[in-house]
CSV table of C-alpha atoms in Angstrom, one decimal:
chain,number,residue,atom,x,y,z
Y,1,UNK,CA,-232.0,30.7,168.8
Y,2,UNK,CA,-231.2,30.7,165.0
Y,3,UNK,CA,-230.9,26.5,165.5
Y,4,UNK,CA,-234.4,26.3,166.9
Y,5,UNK,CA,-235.8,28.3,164.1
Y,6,UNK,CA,-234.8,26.2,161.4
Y,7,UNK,CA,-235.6,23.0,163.0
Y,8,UNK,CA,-239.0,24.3,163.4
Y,9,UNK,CA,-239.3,25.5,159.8
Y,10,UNK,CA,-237.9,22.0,159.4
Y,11,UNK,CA,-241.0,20.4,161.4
Y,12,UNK,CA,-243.3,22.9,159.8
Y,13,UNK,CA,-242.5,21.7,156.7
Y,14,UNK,CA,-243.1,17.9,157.4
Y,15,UNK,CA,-246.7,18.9,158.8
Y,16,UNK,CA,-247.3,21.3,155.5
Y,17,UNK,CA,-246.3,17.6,154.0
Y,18,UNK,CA,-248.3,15.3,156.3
Y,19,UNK,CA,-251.5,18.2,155.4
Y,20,UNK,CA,-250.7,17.5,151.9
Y,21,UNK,CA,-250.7,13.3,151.9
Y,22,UNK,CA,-254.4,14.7,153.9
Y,23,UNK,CA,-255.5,16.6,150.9
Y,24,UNK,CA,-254.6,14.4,148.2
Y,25,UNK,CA,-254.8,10.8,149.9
Y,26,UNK,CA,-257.6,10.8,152.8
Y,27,UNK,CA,-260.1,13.1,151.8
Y,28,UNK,CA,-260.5,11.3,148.4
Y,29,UNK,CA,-260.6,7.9,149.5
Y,30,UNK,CA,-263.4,8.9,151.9
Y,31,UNK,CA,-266.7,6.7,151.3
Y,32,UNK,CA,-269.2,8.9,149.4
Y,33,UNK,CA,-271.8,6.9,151.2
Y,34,UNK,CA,-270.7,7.4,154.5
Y,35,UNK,CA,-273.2,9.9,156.6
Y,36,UNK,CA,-270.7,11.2,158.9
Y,37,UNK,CA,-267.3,11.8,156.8
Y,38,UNK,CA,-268.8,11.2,153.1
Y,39,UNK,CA,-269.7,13.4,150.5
Y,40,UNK,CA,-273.6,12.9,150.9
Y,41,UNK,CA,-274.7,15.9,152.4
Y,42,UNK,CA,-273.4,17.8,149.8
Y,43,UNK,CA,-274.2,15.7,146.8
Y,44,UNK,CA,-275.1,12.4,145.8
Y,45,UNK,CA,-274.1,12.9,142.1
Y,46,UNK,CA,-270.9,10.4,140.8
Y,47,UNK,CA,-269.5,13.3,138.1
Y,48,UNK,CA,-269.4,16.3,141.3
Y,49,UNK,CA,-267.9,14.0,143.7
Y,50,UNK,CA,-265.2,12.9,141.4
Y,51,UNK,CA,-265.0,16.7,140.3
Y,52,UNK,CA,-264.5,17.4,144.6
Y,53,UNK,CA,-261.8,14.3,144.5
Y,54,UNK,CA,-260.0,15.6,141.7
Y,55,UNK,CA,-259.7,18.9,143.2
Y,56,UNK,CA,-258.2,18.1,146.7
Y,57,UNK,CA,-256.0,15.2,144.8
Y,58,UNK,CA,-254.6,18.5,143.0
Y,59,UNK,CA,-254.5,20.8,146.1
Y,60,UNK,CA,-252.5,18.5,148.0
Y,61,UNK,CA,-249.9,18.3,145.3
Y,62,UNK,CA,-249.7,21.6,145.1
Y,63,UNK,CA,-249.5,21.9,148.8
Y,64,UNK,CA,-246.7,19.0,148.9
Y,65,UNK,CA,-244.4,21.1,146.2
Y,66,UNK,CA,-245.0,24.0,148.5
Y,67,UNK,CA,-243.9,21.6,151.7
Y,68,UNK,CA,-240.9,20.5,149.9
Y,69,UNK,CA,-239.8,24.2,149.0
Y,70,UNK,CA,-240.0,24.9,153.1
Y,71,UNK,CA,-238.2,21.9,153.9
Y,72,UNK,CA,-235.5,22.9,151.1
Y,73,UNK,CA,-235.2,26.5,152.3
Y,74,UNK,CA,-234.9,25.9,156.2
Y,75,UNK,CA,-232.0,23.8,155.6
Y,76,UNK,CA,-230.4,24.3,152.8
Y,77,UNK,CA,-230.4,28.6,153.5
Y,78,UNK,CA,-232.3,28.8,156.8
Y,79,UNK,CA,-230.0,26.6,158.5
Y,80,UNK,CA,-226.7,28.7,157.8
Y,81,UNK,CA,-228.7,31.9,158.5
Y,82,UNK,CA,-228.8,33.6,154.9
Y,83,UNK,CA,-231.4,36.4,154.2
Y,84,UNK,CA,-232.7,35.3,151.5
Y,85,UNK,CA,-234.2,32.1,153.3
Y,86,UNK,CA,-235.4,34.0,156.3
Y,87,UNK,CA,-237.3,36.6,153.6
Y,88,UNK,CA,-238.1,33.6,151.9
Y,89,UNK,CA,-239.4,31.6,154.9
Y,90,UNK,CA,-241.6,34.9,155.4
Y,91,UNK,CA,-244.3,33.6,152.9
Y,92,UNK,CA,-245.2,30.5,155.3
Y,93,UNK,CA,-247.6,32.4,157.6
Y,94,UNK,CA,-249.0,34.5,154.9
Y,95,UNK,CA,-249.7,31.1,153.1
Y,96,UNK,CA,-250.9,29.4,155.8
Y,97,UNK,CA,-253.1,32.9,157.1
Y,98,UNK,CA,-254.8,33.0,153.3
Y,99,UNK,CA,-255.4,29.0,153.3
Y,100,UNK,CA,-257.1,29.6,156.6
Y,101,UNK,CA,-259.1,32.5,155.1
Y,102,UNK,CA,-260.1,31.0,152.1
Y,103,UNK,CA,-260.7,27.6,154.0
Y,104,UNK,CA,-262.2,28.5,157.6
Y,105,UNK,CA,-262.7,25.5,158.5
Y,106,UNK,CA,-258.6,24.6,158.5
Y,107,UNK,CA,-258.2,27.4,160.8
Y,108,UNK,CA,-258.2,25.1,164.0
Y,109,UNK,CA,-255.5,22.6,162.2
Y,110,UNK,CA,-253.4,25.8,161.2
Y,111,UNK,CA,-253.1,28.3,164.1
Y,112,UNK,CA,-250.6,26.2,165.7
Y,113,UNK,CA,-248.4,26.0,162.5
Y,114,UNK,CA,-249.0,29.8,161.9
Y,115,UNK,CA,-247.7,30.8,165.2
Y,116,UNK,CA,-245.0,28.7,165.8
Y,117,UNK,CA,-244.1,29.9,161.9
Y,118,UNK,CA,-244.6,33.6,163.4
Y,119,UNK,CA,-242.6,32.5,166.6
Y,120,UNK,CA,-239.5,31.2,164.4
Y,121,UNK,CA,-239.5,34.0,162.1
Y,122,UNK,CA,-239.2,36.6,165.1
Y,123,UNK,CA,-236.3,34.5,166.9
Y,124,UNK,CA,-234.4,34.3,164.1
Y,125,UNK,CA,-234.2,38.2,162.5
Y,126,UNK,CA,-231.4,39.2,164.7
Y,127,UNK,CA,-228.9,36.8,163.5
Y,128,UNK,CA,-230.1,37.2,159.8
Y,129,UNK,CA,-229.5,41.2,159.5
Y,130,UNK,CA,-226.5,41.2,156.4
Y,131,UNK,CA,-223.6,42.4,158.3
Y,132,UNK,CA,-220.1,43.8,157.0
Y,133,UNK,CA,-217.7,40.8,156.7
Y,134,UNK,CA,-214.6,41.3,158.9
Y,135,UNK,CA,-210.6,42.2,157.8
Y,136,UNK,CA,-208.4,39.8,158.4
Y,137,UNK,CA,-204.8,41.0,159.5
């Protein structure tokens, strides 16, 4: 089970990456203009909707970095089953938990991520527990 839980940290740290290119790439390219996906019902003024550009351009680097860490983790630790990884690893539901809190509106695009990070964390902690290394004769 160890294999499945780092390929799915893997995967979860492409969609943390794919919810990244989202913040930073899609969301600021949207049309102001536009009544449906734009920034209109919020505000009509150029210097605020910049200011709301500017801020998901930086929360999706931010998010990216933190997409690349997982990806680095799951298989450069995860993979070969060290501790520190798996304790690492733990920080990807309580980041994805306080993104949905302070963002409930993610919360639909992030439950299946949380769980199937919750899922892979609980598979894995039996073949993580630091054992004694065996004599050889």
């Amino acid at each position: 089970m160890k294999q499945w839980s780092w390929v799915i940290f893997l995967l979860l740290g492409l969609l943390i990456l794919l919810f990244a290119a989202y913040n930073a790439i899609f969301i600021p390219a949207l049309d102001p203009a536009d009544p449906n996906m734009g920034w209109a019902w919020l505000t009509t003024d150029p210097e605020i909707i910049e200011y709301i550009k500017f801020n998901f351009r930086a929360q999706g680097m931010w998010i990216f970095g933190y997409g690349l860490l997982v990806i680095a983790t799951a298989v450069g630790g995860f993979r070969q089953g060290e501790r520190w990884a798996w304790l690492g690893l733990c920080s990807v539901p309580i980041i994805l938990l306080l993104m949905s809190i302070m963002m409930p509106w993610t919360l639909p695009v992030l439950i299946v991520p949380l769980l199937l990070a919750l899922v892979a964390l609980v598979l894995s902690r039996e073949n993580l527990v630091v054992s004694t290394p065996k004599e050889t004769v």
